[in-house]
Every structure is written in structure tokens, then in C-alpha cells.
Short mmCIF file of C-alpha atoms in Angstrom, two decimals:
data_model
loop_
_atom_site.label_atom_id
_atom_site.label_comp_id
_atom_site.label_asym_id
_atom_site.label_seq_id
_atom_site.Cartn_x
_atom_site.Cartn_y
_atom_site.Cartn_z
CA MET A 1371 -2.84 -104.53 -65.20
CA ALA A 1372 -3.63 -106.74 -62.17
CA SER A 1373 -4.97 -110.17 -62.28
CA MET A 1374 -8.77 -110.46 -62.66
CA THR A 1375 -9.20 -112.07 -59.17
CA SER A 1376 -7.73 -112.01 -55.77
CA PHE A 1377 -9.11 -114.45 -53.06
CA CYS A 1378 -10.67 -113.23 -49.80
CA VAL A 1379 -10.10 -116.57 -48.09
CA ASN A 1380 -7.36 -118.37 -46.45
CA LYS A 1381 -6.69 -120.75 -49.30
CA SER A 1382 -4.60 -123.36 -47.30
CA LYS A 1383 -7.71 -124.37 -45.51
CA PHE A 1384 -9.31 -125.55 -48.78
CA MET A 1385 -6.39 -127.29 -50.41
CA PRO A 1386 -7.23 -130.54 -52.13
CA SER A 1387 -5.44 -133.64 -51.27
CA PHE A 1388 -2.61 -133.50 -53.73
CA PRO A 1389 0.54 -134.62 -51.89
CA ASN A 1390 3.30 -131.92 -51.35
CA GLN A 1391 1.44 -129.49 -53.57
CA THR A 1392 2.44 -125.82 -53.54
CA ASN A 1393 -0.01 -123.28 -52.08
CA THR A 1394 -1.43 -121.77 -55.25
CA GLN A 1395 -4.78 -120.27 -56.12
CA PHE A 1396 -5.44 -122.83 -58.80
CA ILE A 1397 -8.12 -125.28 -57.31
CA PRO A 1398 -9.11 -124.46 -53.81
CA SER A 1399 -12.00 -122.03 -53.86
CA PHE A 1400 -13.50 -123.24 -57.19
CA ASN A 1401 -13.03 -126.89 -56.40
CA LEU A 1402 -15.01 -126.19 -53.23
CA SER A 1403 -17.85 -124.62 -55.18
CA LEU A 1404 -17.84 -127.47 -57.70
CA GLN A 1405 -18.39 -130.03 -55.03
CA SER A 1406 -21.13 -128.19 -53.24
CA SER A 1407 -24.64 -127.33 -54.52
CA LYS A 1408 -25.00 -124.79 -51.75
CA PRO A 1409 -24.62 -121.05 -52.29
CA ILE A 1410 -21.17 -119.73 -51.40
CA SER A 1411 -21.38 -117.55 -48.36
CA LYS A 1412 -20.39 -113.81 -48.55
CA SER A 1413 -17.20 -114.53 -46.54
CA LEU A 1414 -16.05 -116.82 -49.21
CA ARG A 1415 -16.90 -114.61 -52.27
CA LEU A 1416 -14.00 -113.17 -54.51
CA ARG A 1417 -13.30 -109.54 -54.91
CA VAL A 1418 -13.84 -108.92 -58.64
CA SER A 1419 -12.01 -106.65 -60.94
CA SER A 1420 -12.82 -105.68 -64.52
CA GLN A 1421 -9.33 -105.87 -65.61
CA LEU A 1422 -8.12 -108.87 -67.66
CA ILE A 1423 -5.15 -110.98 -66.42
CA GLU A 1424 -1.92 -109.85 -67.64
CA PRO A 1425 -0.18 -111.79 -70.46
CA ASP A 1426 2.92 -113.70 -69.51
CA GLY A 1427 5.95 -111.24 -69.23
CA GLY A 1428 3.56 -108.36 -68.86
CA ILE A 1429 3.28 -107.48 -72.54
CA LEU A 1430 1.41 -109.38 -75.26
CA VAL A 1431 4.08 -110.00 -77.94
CA GLU A 1432 2.79 -109.39 -81.46
CA LEU A 1433 5.23 -110.05 -84.33
CA VAL A 1434 3.37 -108.97 -87.49
CA VAL A 1435 5.19 -106.12 -89.13
CA ASP A 1436 3.27 -102.88 -89.33
CA GLU A 1437 1.66 -102.35 -92.65
CA PRO A 1438 3.60 -99.40 -93.88
CA LEU A 1439 6.81 -101.56 -93.61
CA ARG A 1440 5.44 -104.76 -95.27
CA ARG A 1441 6.42 -103.98 -98.82
CA GLU A 1442 10.12 -103.12 -97.94
CA LYS A 1443 10.27 -106.15 -95.62
CA LYS A 1444 9.14 -108.42 -98.53
CA ARG A 1445 11.79 -107.03 -100.69
CA GLU A 1446 14.35 -107.76 -98.00
CA ALA A 1447 13.05 -111.41 -97.76
CA LEU A 1448 13.56 -112.08 -101.51
CA GLU A 1449 17.34 -111.26 -101.03
CA LEU A 1450 17.89 -113.62 -98.08
CA PRO A 1451 18.70 -117.33 -97.89
CA ARG A 1452 15.37 -119.17 -97.88
CA ILE A 1453 13.65 -121.91 -95.70
CA LYS A 1454 10.52 -123.58 -97.00
CA LEU A 1455 8.07 -124.12 -94.20
CA SER A 1456 5.95 -127.16 -93.76
CA LYS A 1457 2.08 -126.75 -92.91
CA ILE A 1458 2.77 -127.33 -89.26
CA ASP A 1459 5.81 -124.87 -89.35
CA LEU A 1460 3.44 -122.33 -90.71
CA GLN A 1461 0.98 -123.01 -87.82
CA TRP A 1462 3.77 -122.33 -85.35
CA VAL A 1463 4.58 -119.08 -87.11
CA HIS A 1464 0.88 -118.16 -86.72
CA VAL A 1465 1.10 -119.09 -82.99
CA LEU A 1466 4.24 -116.97 -82.46
CA SER A 1467 3.09 -113.98 -84.53
CA GLU A 1468 -0.12 -113.36 -82.37
CA GLY A 1469 1.50 -113.75 -79.01
CA TRP A 1470 0.07 -117.06 -77.87
CA ALA A 1471 3.56 -118.00 -76.73
CA SER A 1472 4.35 -114.54 -75.14
CA PRO A 1473 6.90 -113.55 -74.10
CA LEU A 1474 8.68 -115.79 -76.87
CA ARG A 1475 9.65 -113.67 -79.80
CA GLY A 1476 10.27 -116.30 -82.32
CA PHE A 1477 11.60 -119.86 -82.76
CA MET A 1478 13.59 -120.92 -79.80
CA ARG A 1479 17.27 -120.68 -79.64
CA GLU A 1480 19.16 -123.27 -77.76
CA ASN A 1481 18.92 -121.83 -74.21
CA GLU A 1482 15.14 -121.59 -74.64
CA PHE A 1483 14.84 -125.09 -76.13
CA LEU A 1484 16.85 -126.64 -73.18
CA GLN A 1485 14.87 -124.69 -70.47
CA THR A 1486 11.66 -125.90 -72.15
CA LEU A 1487 12.84 -129.52 -72.40
CA HIS A 1488 14.27 -129.74 -68.90
CA PHE A 1489 12.23 -127.25 -66.74
CA ASN A 1490 8.87 -126.68 -68.65
CA SER A 1491 9.54 -123.02 -68.18
CA LEU A 1492 11.54 -119.97 -69.33
CA ARG A 1493 13.45 -117.60 -66.96
CA LEU A 1494 12.80 -113.85 -67.70
CA ASP A 1495 15.39 -111.20 -67.31
CA ASP A 1496 14.04 -110.14 -63.86
CA GLY A 1497 14.61 -113.78 -62.69
CA SER A 1498 10.94 -114.64 -62.77
CA PHE A 1499 9.55 -117.66 -64.64
CA VAL A 1500 6.80 -118.30 -67.23
CA ASN A 1501 5.51 -121.56 -68.21
CA MET A 1502 6.62 -123.07 -71.49
CA SER A 1503 6.33 -126.91 -71.80
CA VAL A 1504 6.48 -127.71 -75.55
CA PRO A 1505 9.38 -126.74 -77.75
CA ILE A 1506 8.52 -124.32 -80.61
CA VAL A 1507 11.36 -125.01 -82.85
CA LEU A 1508 12.16 -124.97 -86.68
CA ALA A 1509 14.16 -127.91 -88.05
CA ILE A 1510 16.50 -127.63 -91.14
CA ASP A 1511 18.73 -130.09 -92.92
CA GLU A 1512 22.40 -129.96 -93.66
CA LEU A 1513 21.82 -128.54 -97.27
CA VAL A 1514 19.83 -125.65 -95.89
CA LYS A 1515 22.29 -125.01 -93.23
CA THR A 1516 25.07 -124.89 -95.86
CA GLN A 1517 23.03 -122.50 -97.94
CA ILE A 1518 22.55 -120.14 -95.03
CA GLY A 1519 26.30 -119.90 -94.60
CA GLU A 1520 27.39 -116.85 -92.56
CA SER A 1521 24.11 -115.04 -93.01
CA ASN A 1522 22.55 -113.73 -89.71
CA ARG A 1523 19.01 -113.60 -91.26
CA VAL A 1524 16.99 -115.94 -93.29
CA ALA A 1525 13.63 -115.71 -95.04
CA LEU A 1526 10.73 -118.13 -94.26
CA PHE A 1527 8.60 -119.10 -97.25
CA ASP A 1528 5.09 -120.70 -97.31
CA PRO A 1529 4.69 -124.43 -97.98
CA SER A 1530 4.40 -123.73 -101.74
CA GLY A 1531 7.88 -122.08 -101.66
CA VAL A 1532 6.44 -119.04 -103.56
CA GLU A 1533 5.47 -116.36 -100.93
CA PRO A 1534 7.70 -115.05 -98.05
CA VAL A 1535 6.06 -115.26 -94.81
CA ALA A 1536 8.51 -113.97 -92.27
CA ILE A 1537 12.12 -113.06 -91.64
CA LEU A 1538 14.09 -114.70 -88.92
CA ASN A 1539 16.68 -112.40 -87.36
CA ASP A 1540 19.78 -112.89 -85.28
CA ILE A 1541 19.68 -116.55 -85.97
CA GLN A 1542 21.30 -119.45 -84.05
CA ILE A 1543 21.72 -122.90 -85.49
CA TYR A 1544 22.12 -125.77 -83.10
CA LYS A 1545 21.96 -129.62 -83.05
CA HIS A 1546 18.55 -131.33 -83.21
CA ASN A 1547 18.67 -134.17 -80.75
CA LYS A 1548 15.48 -135.94 -81.82
CA GLU A 1549 15.51 -138.68 -79.33
CA GLU A 1550 15.92 -136.44 -76.38
CA ARG A 1551 13.25 -134.12 -77.69
CA ILE A 1552 10.78 -136.89 -78.10
CA ALA A 1553 11.44 -138.66 -74.91
CA ARG A 1554 11.22 -135.58 -72.87
CA THR A 1555 8.19 -134.22 -74.47
CA TRP A 1556 6.12 -137.44 -74.49
CA GLY A 1557 7.80 -139.49 -71.85
CA THR A 1558 8.48 -142.24 -74.46
CA SER A 1559 10.42 -142.72 -77.72
CA ALA A 1560 7.97 -145.39 -79.02
CA ARG A 1561 7.20 -145.19 -82.70
CA GLY A 1562 3.73 -144.01 -83.68
CA LEU A 1563 3.41 -140.81 -81.84
CA PRO A 1564 1.31 -138.75 -84.44
CA TYR A 1565 3.10 -135.45 -84.05
CA ALA A 1566 6.56 -136.92 -83.69
CA GLU A 1567 6.05 -139.03 -86.84
CA GLU A 1568 4.70 -136.08 -88.82
CA THR A 1569 7.24 -133.45 -87.77
CA ILE A 1570 10.26 -134.78 -86.15
CA ALA A 1571 11.16 -138.30 -87.31
CA ASN A 1572 12.09 -137.17 -90.84
CA ALA A 1573 13.00 -133.62 -89.92
CA GLY A 1574 16.45 -132.13 -90.32
CA GLU A 1575 19.35 -132.60 -88.04
CA TRP A 1576 19.58 -128.98 -87.11
CA LEU A 1577 17.32 -126.42 -85.37
CA ILE A 1578 17.29 -122.76 -86.22
CA GLY A 1579 16.03 -120.14 -83.79
CA GLY A 1580 15.74 -116.35 -83.94
CA ASP A 1581 13.42 -113.35 -83.58
CA LEU A 1582 10.51 -113.31 -86.04
CA GLU A 1583 9.26 -110.50 -88.17
CA VAL A 1584 6.00 -111.87 -89.76
CA LEU A 1585 5.32 -110.01 -92.92
CA GLU A 1586 1.47 -110.04 -92.77
CA PRO A 1587 -1.20 -111.74 -90.60
CA ILE A 1588 -1.36 -115.56 -91.33
CA LYS A 1589 -4.60 -116.42 -93.20
CA TYR A 1590 -5.70 -119.74 -94.47
CA ASN A 1591 -8.60 -118.69 -96.77
CA ASP A 1592 -10.51 -121.86 -95.78
CA GLY A 1593 -13.84 -120.12 -94.74
CA LEU A 1594 -12.74 -120.22 -91.05
CA ASP A 1595 -10.50 -117.13 -90.76
CA ARG A 1596 -13.42 -115.24 -89.01
CA PHE A 1597 -13.06 -117.67 -86.18
CA ARG A 1598 -9.31 -117.28 -85.73
CA LYS A 1599 -9.10 -114.35 -83.26
CA SER A 1600 -5.76 -113.43 -82.00
CA PRO A 1601 -5.10 -112.94 -78.13
CA ALA A 1602 -5.48 -109.15 -78.69
CA GLN A 1603 -8.69 -109.54 -80.53
CA LEU A 1604 -10.02 -111.87 -77.78
CA ARG A 1605 -9.05 -109.56 -75.08
CA LYS A 1606 -10.80 -106.67 -76.90
CA GLU A 1607 -14.01 -108.84 -77.29
CA PHE A 1608 -14.03 -109.63 -73.64
CA LEU A 1609 -13.64 -106.14 -72.56
CA LYS A 1610 -16.47 -105.22 -75.11
CA ARG A 1611 -18.71 -107.72 -73.35
CA ASP A 1612 -17.75 -106.32 -69.87
CA ALA A 1613 -16.38 -109.65 -68.77
CA ASP A 1614 -15.09 -109.86 -65.18
CA ALA A 1615 -14.07 -113.49 -65.57
CA VAL A 1616 -13.09 -115.55 -68.60
CA PHE A 1617 -13.17 -119.24 -68.47
CA ALA A 1618 -11.59 -121.34 -71.35
CA PHE A 1619 -12.63 -124.64 -72.57
CA GLN A 1620 -10.50 -126.52 -75.24
CA LEU A 1621 -11.97 -129.28 -77.46
CA ARG A 1622 -10.74 -131.31 -80.34
CA ASN A 1623 -13.97 -133.17 -80.55
CA PRO A 1624 -17.70 -132.41 -81.29
CA VAL A 1625 -19.52 -130.78 -78.37
CA HIS A 1626 -22.15 -133.14 -76.74
CA ASN A 1627 -24.55 -132.13 -73.98
CA GLY A 1628 -22.21 -133.34 -71.32
CA HIS A 1629 -19.68 -130.74 -72.39
CA ALA A 1630 -22.35 -127.97 -72.50
CA LEU A 1631 -23.55 -129.05 -69.02
CA LEU A 1632 -19.94 -128.58 -67.66
CA MET A 1633 -19.65 -125.21 -69.40
CA THR A 1634 -23.05 -123.88 -68.23
CA ASP A 1635 -22.60 -125.16 -64.68
CA THR A 1636 -19.23 -123.45 -64.51
CA ARG A 1637 -20.70 -120.13 -65.41
CA ARG A 1638 -23.36 -120.71 -62.79
CA ARG A 1639 -20.67 -121.44 -60.11
CA LEU A 1640 -18.85 -118.35 -61.07
CA LEU A 1641 -21.92 -116.28 -60.63
CA GLU A 1642 -22.41 -117.86 -57.24
CA MET A 1643 -18.78 -116.80 -56.39
CA GLY A 1644 -19.68 -113.19 -57.00
CA TYR A 1645 -18.82 -112.53 -60.61
CA LYS A 1646 -21.41 -110.58 -62.66
CA ASN A 1647 -20.62 -111.52 -66.11
CA PRO A 1648 -18.29 -114.49 -66.74
CA ILE A 1649 -17.69 -115.24 -70.24
CA LEU A 1650 -16.94 -118.68 -71.83
CA LEU A 1651 -14.16 -119.03 -74.42
CA LEU A 1652 -14.97 -122.09 -76.38
CA HIS A 1653 -11.61 -122.63 -77.96
CA PRO A 1654 -11.32 -125.73 -80.31
CA LEU A 1655 -7.87 -126.60 -81.43
CA GLY A 1656 -7.27 -125.72 -85.03
CA GLY A 1657 -3.79 -126.90 -85.93
CA PHE A 1658 -2.37 -130.37 -86.82
CA THR A 1659 -4.52 -133.29 -85.40
CA LYS A 1660 -4.21 -137.06 -85.91
CA ALA A 1661 -5.92 -138.62 -88.79
CA ASP A 1662 -8.86 -140.15 -86.83
CA ASP A 1663 -9.97 -136.84 -85.25
CA VAL A 1664 -12.93 -135.13 -86.77
CA PRO A 1665 -11.49 -132.42 -89.12
CA LEU A 1666 -11.66 -128.76 -88.12
CA HIS A 1667 -14.22 -127.67 -90.73
CA TRP A 1668 -16.76 -130.23 -89.45
CA ARG A 1669 -16.02 -129.46 -85.79
CA MET A 1670 -16.69 -125.74 -86.43
CA LYS A 1671 -19.84 -126.49 -88.25
CA GLN A 1672 -21.00 -128.68 -85.44
CA HIS A 1673 -20.19 -126.01 -82.79
CA GLU A 1674 -22.15 -123.47 -84.64
CA LYS A 1675 -25.21 -125.75 -84.58
CA VAL A 1676 -24.71 -126.09 -80.84
CA LEU A 1677 -25.09 -122.35 -80.46
CA GLU A 1678 -27.92 -122.13 -82.95
CA ASP A 1679 -29.92 -124.70 -81.03
CA GLY A 1680 -29.42 -122.77 -77.82
CA VAL A 1681 -27.29 -125.36 -75.98
CA LEU A 1682 -24.79 -122.60 -75.32
CA ASP A 1683 -25.77 -118.91 -75.00
CA PRO A 1684 -24.17 -116.89 -77.75
CA GLU A 1685 -24.35 -113.82 -75.58
CA THR A 1686 -22.04 -115.24 -72.97
CA THR A 1687 -19.90 -117.47 -75.33
CA VAL A 1688 -17.05 -116.60 -77.71
CA VAL A 1689 -16.06 -119.22 -80.16
CA SER A 1690 -12.64 -118.95 -81.64
CA ILE A 1691 -9.99 -121.36 -83.06
CA PHE A 1692 -6.75 -121.94 -81.11
CA PRO A 1693 -4.17 -122.13 -84.04
CA SER A 1694 -1.80 -124.49 -82.26
CA PRO A 1695 -0.80 -127.96 -83.58
CA MET A 1696 -1.60 -130.86 -81.29
CA HIS A 1697 1.07 -132.96 -79.73
CA TYR A 1698 -0.95 -135.51 -77.75
CA ALA A 1699 1.70 -135.16 -75.03
CA GLY A 1700 -0.70 -135.38 -72.01
CA PRO A 1701 0.43 -133.62 -68.82
CA THR A 1702 3.33 -131.76 -70.62
CA GLU A 1703 1.10 -130.41 -73.34
CA VAL A 1704 -1.78 -129.37 -71.23
CA GLN A 1705 0.49 -126.78 -69.55
CA TRP A 1706 0.93 -125.21 -73.00
CA HIS A 1707 -2.77 -125.15 -73.56
CA ALA A 1708 -3.44 -123.42 -70.25
CA LYS A 1709 -0.56 -120.94 -70.60
CA ALA A 1710 -1.63 -119.89 -73.98
CA ARG A 1711 -5.19 -118.97 -72.59
CA ILE A 1712 -3.58 -116.71 -70.13
CA ASN A 1713 -2.19 -114.65 -72.97
CA ALA A 1714 -5.61 -114.51 -74.47
CA GLY A 1715 -7.03 -113.06 -71.23
CA ALA A 1716 -8.49 -116.18 -69.56
CA ASN A 1717 -8.10 -116.51 -65.84
CA PHE A 1718 -10.02 -119.87 -65.47
CA TYR A 1719 -9.15 -123.01 -67.33
CA ILE A 1720 -11.37 -126.17 -67.48
CA VAL A 1721 -9.44 -129.43 -67.48
CA GLY A 1722 -10.88 -132.84 -67.91
CA ARG A 1723 -9.73 -136.44 -67.78
CA ASP A 1724 -6.66 -137.27 -69.59
CA PRO A 1725 -6.14 -133.92 -71.14
CA ALA A 1726 -4.09 -134.00 -74.45
CA GLY A 1727 -3.83 -137.78 -73.91
CA MET A 1728 -4.04 -140.65 -76.26
CA GLY A 1729 -3.59 -144.44 -76.33
CA HIS A 1730 -0.12 -145.85 -76.15
CA PRO A 1731 1.19 -146.14 -79.85
CA VAL A 1732 2.45 -149.64 -79.25
CA GLU A 1733 0.71 -151.11 -76.16
CA LYS A 1734 -2.93 -151.49 -75.41
CA ARG A 1735 -3.17 -148.83 -72.70
CA ASP A 1736 -3.45 -145.17 -72.06
CA LEU A 1737 -0.14 -143.41 -72.62
CA TYR A 1738 -0.73 -141.22 -69.47
CA ASP A 1739 -2.48 -141.45 -66.16
CA ALA A 1740 -5.85 -139.90 -66.64
CA ASP A 1741 -5.51 -137.76 -63.56
CA HIS A 1742 -2.01 -136.43 -63.95
CA GLY A 1743 -3.04 -133.61 -66.23
CA LYS A 1744 -5.11 -131.74 -63.77
CA LYS A 1745 -2.61 -132.54 -60.99
CA VAL A 1746 0.34 -131.22 -62.94
CA LEU A 1747 -1.55 -128.06 -63.80
CA SER A 1748 -2.20 -127.45 -60.04
CA MET A 1749 1.61 -127.41 -59.48
CA ALA A 1750 3.12 -126.15 -62.74
CA PRO A 1751 5.64 -123.34 -62.44
CA GLY A 1752 4.49 -120.15 -64.11
CA LEU A 1753 0.84 -120.95 -63.98
CA GLU A 1754 0.22 -119.75 -60.49
CA ARG A 1755 -2.14 -116.91 -61.62
CA LEU A 1756 -4.45 -119.27 -63.57
CA ASN A 1757 -7.38 -120.92 -61.74
CA ILE A 1758 -7.72 -124.51 -62.83
CA LEU A 1759 -11.39 -125.95 -62.92
CA PRO A 1760 -11.45 -129.71 -62.48
CA PHE A 1761 -13.87 -131.52 -64.81
CA LYS A 1762 -16.91 -133.10 -63.12
CA VAL A 1763 -17.70 -136.38 -64.85
CA ALA A 1764 -20.93 -136.26 -66.94
CA ALA A 1765 -22.86 -139.29 -68.25
CA TYR A 1766 -26.25 -140.10 -69.74
CA ASP A 1767 -28.76 -140.31 -66.87
CA LYS A 1768 -31.45 -142.88 -67.94
CA THR A 1769 -33.87 -141.64 -65.05
CA GLN A 1770 -33.80 -138.06 -66.46
CA GLY A 1771 -33.35 -138.82 -70.12
CA LYS A 1772 -30.49 -136.32 -70.41
CA MET A 1773 -26.68 -135.73 -69.62
CA ALA A 1774 -26.07 -135.19 -65.87
CA PHE A 1775 -23.16 -135.18 -63.45
CA PHE A 1776 -22.48 -138.82 -62.46
CA ASP A 1777 -23.87 -139.83 -59.03
CA PRO A 1778 -21.75 -142.65 -57.54
CA SER A 1779 -24.64 -143.54 -55.33
CA ARG A 1780 -26.77 -144.89 -58.18
CA PRO A 1781 -24.30 -146.02 -60.88
CA GLN A 1782 -26.77 -148.30 -62.47
CA ASP A 1783 -28.77 -145.29 -63.67
CA PHE A 1784 -25.84 -143.95 -65.89
CA VAL A 1785 -24.54 -144.86 -69.32
CA PHE A 1786 -21.12 -143.56 -70.39
CA ILE A 1787 -21.02 -143.01 -74.19
CA SER A 1788 -17.46 -143.05 -75.18
CA GLY A 1789 -15.94 -141.23 -78.13
CA THR A 1790 -15.64 -144.64 -79.93
CA LYS A 1791 -19.21 -145.34 -79.11
CA MET A 1792 -20.33 -141.93 -80.31
CA ARG A 1793 -18.36 -142.48 -83.67
CA THR A 1794 -19.87 -145.93 -84.20
CA LEU A 1795 -23.45 -144.59 -83.81
CA ALA A 1796 -22.70 -141.78 -86.21
CA LYS A 1797 -21.05 -144.08 -88.82
CA ASN A 1798 -23.98 -146.37 -88.74
CA LYS A 1799 -26.49 -143.51 -88.94
CA GLU A 1800 -28.00 -144.57 -85.52
CA SER A 1801 -29.31 -142.07 -83.01
CA PRO A 1802 -27.95 -141.69 -79.57
CA PRO A 1803 -30.25 -141.37 -76.54
CA ASP A 1804 -32.40 -138.28 -76.62
CA GLY A 1805 -30.57 -135.59 -74.80
CA PHE A 1806 -27.01 -136.83 -75.62
CA MET A 1807 -26.36 -134.05 -78.29
CA CYS A 1808 -28.55 -131.46 -79.88
CA PRO A 1809 -30.28 -132.67 -83.05
CA GLY A 1810 -28.46 -130.16 -85.30
CA GLY A 1811 -25.13 -131.02 -83.94
CA TRP A 1812 -25.74 -134.76 -84.30
CA LYS A 1813 -26.94 -134.27 -87.90
CA VAL A 1814 -23.51 -132.66 -88.74
CA LEU A 1815 -21.60 -135.48 -87.19
CA VAL A 1816 -23.67 -138.08 -89.20
CA GLU A 1817 -23.05 -136.11 -92.32
CA TYR A 1818 -19.32 -136.08 -91.80
CA TYR A 1819 -18.96 -139.89 -91.31
CA ASP A 1820 -21.43 -140.46 -94.21
CA SER A 1821 -19.24 -138.39 -96.40
CA LEU A 1822 -16.18 -140.50 -95.59
CA ALA A 1823 -17.91 -143.42 -97.17
CA PHE A 1824 -18.15 -141.61 -100.45
CA SER A 1825 -14.77 -139.76 -100.40
CA GLU A 1826 -12.35 -140.58 -103.13
CA ASN A 1827 -8.50 -140.96 -103.18
CA GLY A 1828 -8.47 -140.93 -99.34
CA LYS A 1829 -9.30 -137.24 -99.19
CA ILE A 1830 -11.51 -136.09 -96.42
CA PRO A 1831 -14.21 -133.68 -97.75
CA GLU A 1832 -14.82 -130.36 -96.20
CA ALA A 1833 -17.97 -129.10 -94.59
CA ALA A 1834 -19.32 -127.07 -97.46
CA ALA A 1835 -21.88 -125.14 -95.37
CA VAL A 1836 -19.09 -123.27 -93.45
CA ALA A 1837 -18.33 -120.06 -95.31
CA VAL A 1838 -17.18 -116.51 -94.54
#
């Protein structure tokens, strides 16, 4: 199938001022529309196709074993050398099994690992490239390596060590150079990087790659599986809704009215560009996050309230969980976030300030330049088919009593409510200015921070109201 869009304009005329930027279809036409409140002339409109954008490599890779074969495959798994997965390893099995990393067919072998670290892309058999910016690898220690011996296959078991999850075939074991992996992924090897501390620092000295056969769909039985739609399921949903454009927005925080303004304004601009039914994919990250992020259960409960209160239109919004763990690796990681949404059928991706960024783990500064994420996306190899939508800055407009796009001509009228300020207000049970967040959504946030004060043994309570 063809890409969902093709431009009718000479894109080079509208290129933004990124130095030495390749001539792609990422920003030009949409950036033009975001900067202008005037309707787009007919000569600048897009030709619209009802077909969804192709997945990377042309075919969506799905690695779950067909149901008639599952019993036999489980018997095979019980006879193979075993690797016990961590919770984050299982999340990567989930990611791979559904095709988010298409055309990858399993945990990376050494060639794929090196291409990812050094080129942020994978070369296909036909010589073309697809983007792949974060390693998807499985670490093992010396003892497990010895137990595997000469076997060419291993079984992957769940974190309890009881249930077989997958078989890894045609395996390759190679050295795990942790310092190189960390430095190339994050641009620093400073201690305190959340994902690196959780998954790499104490991991084994070897990596094992191979082709996956996942024995059955990954489920968490946490009341949220109904939100975990695979790329294939999302594509089916978009076609069911007659989408002629899909624009994705990733969050790992609660939705406030500034986010909602950006999403609704994006849809309006797409309609001005000639689309008939652009659909929003509101796609919160559902894998590993750092300890001070709002847990997934509470975020999903808050997102549901945003739709219930009519801040976003349920008819034109699909809410789903992106199962990937979070690296907080800035411009490197945001390429992975964008690439995965191509495989789910999105041909537009909204990118904000400092995407996937965090504070430096040692020094009092941001780890990444706040503008580099969107600039990197506009030039990243393998993402040429994706249209990048730069964030417009929203703040609380005191003259209107609501969130609005920042007007630099009257800065005194705007208040920027940071994430830290939002969390402080919620912890103190104080209300934000009217119009900052819908009342139902704010109530959920207050309930979450209130629950922390009463939690015992350091355990974070779940949002009990979220159920299947």
C-alpha cells in the first residue's frame, strides 16, 4: 500500500531554517499551516488517500504462534535451556511480538545491535534503511551462557520462572559492552540514568539474539489489557473509522488542557489541509518509567476522564497503550517512538519540547538540548515517510482564563505551569487556575498524590476504578 499522503507543492520552498537539512516531507507543509491562522489555499492542499502508511519493511511482523501450534510449542519450550526474563525483558518481548519494531524479528543479533548503536538504522536486504535507534537486546550472565552450551534454541520464561513465554531460535551470543551501549544511547555514561541503572548496570556480560516465536499474546491482567491494542488492531480500528490521516501523540504524564489544545488544533489544521477524517492516536507510554512519573493505572484513569468530560472527542480519538519501556534518551529515543507509530499506521507524529528528555543525573541542567529532538526527527534516516508536527507552546492565558498558544507579543499575560508546579498543587490539594485541566482529570491527579501519603511499605497503590 502507498503512503497516506503525497504533497502537491514544491516542498523546498517551505523548508524551515534547519542547517543542511535533507529535503524531506517532515515539517514543511504542516509547519506552514501551524504558523498561520489563514485557510490553506487549494494549490497547497494535499491529495488524500484512504490507505494507511506501510509498516517498515512493507510487512507488519507479528511473532505470536498460531493458536493450533501453541500446545506443541510449549512442550518444545519445556525441553530447552531456559532464560528467566525480567519485567522489562517481558515488555520487550511484547513490543517485538506485535510488530512495533518491524521488520525486526526478535532480540538483536550483533550486526543489528552494532547498526543500531552506530547508525540508528538497519539496512534491509534490498539496500534500503529503516530507522532503529535503541537496542532491543536480551542480556544473560556467564552461568546461563554455560547452561545453553551448544544449543541453537532457548526458551524464555516469565519473571516468575514458571510459564514459558517464547522460544528464541537460531541464537547468537556476543559480548555485552555496557559502557559503549550506555554512552552511545544516552550520550553520557554518568551514573543515575534510570533505564541504565535498572536494566544494564547489573545485567549479564553477554547478549543473546535470535528469532522469536511468542507462545501466546502477552497479557498483564491488570485491568488495562483492553487498552493495549497491537499495531494490527490499531490499523483495523483506523480503517473502521475511515481515517484518511492518523496523528500520534505520546505522553507519560497526565493530559492538561494545553495538551488537548494542541491535539484539537492539529486536527483542525489537518482538516484545513484537505483531510476529511483525521484520527488522533493518544498513545501513552506503558512500559518501564522512572519512579517519580505518575504510574500507568492513574494516567489511564485520568485520560478516561478527559474523554468523559469532552475535552477530547471520543469519535475522533483512539486511546491505546504503547507497551515500550522508557529510556529517557532524548533525541535518540524519540526516533524509536516515531518509528513505532509508523508501524501502527500513523503518518503524522506530534513532537514537543525536549521529547524523551530528563534532567542530567549528576549536574543541575537538562541532559539534552530542548530543540534537538524535533530537529533530529526532521533529518533521521528511515523516517522520511513520517510527517513531523512541531509542538506549539501553550500556557495559561490570564486574560482568557484558559490554556492558549503563547503569544510572545504579550508575555505578561501568560503563566507557565510546569510539571513540578502541577505536582506540587496536586500534592497540596490546591486547585490550578480554572481552565488548566478538566475537573474530573484534576480530581484523579489529586487522588493519586493523596494516596501516596497513605501508602505503606513504599508501594504505590493502583487506581482501583480502572477495570475491564
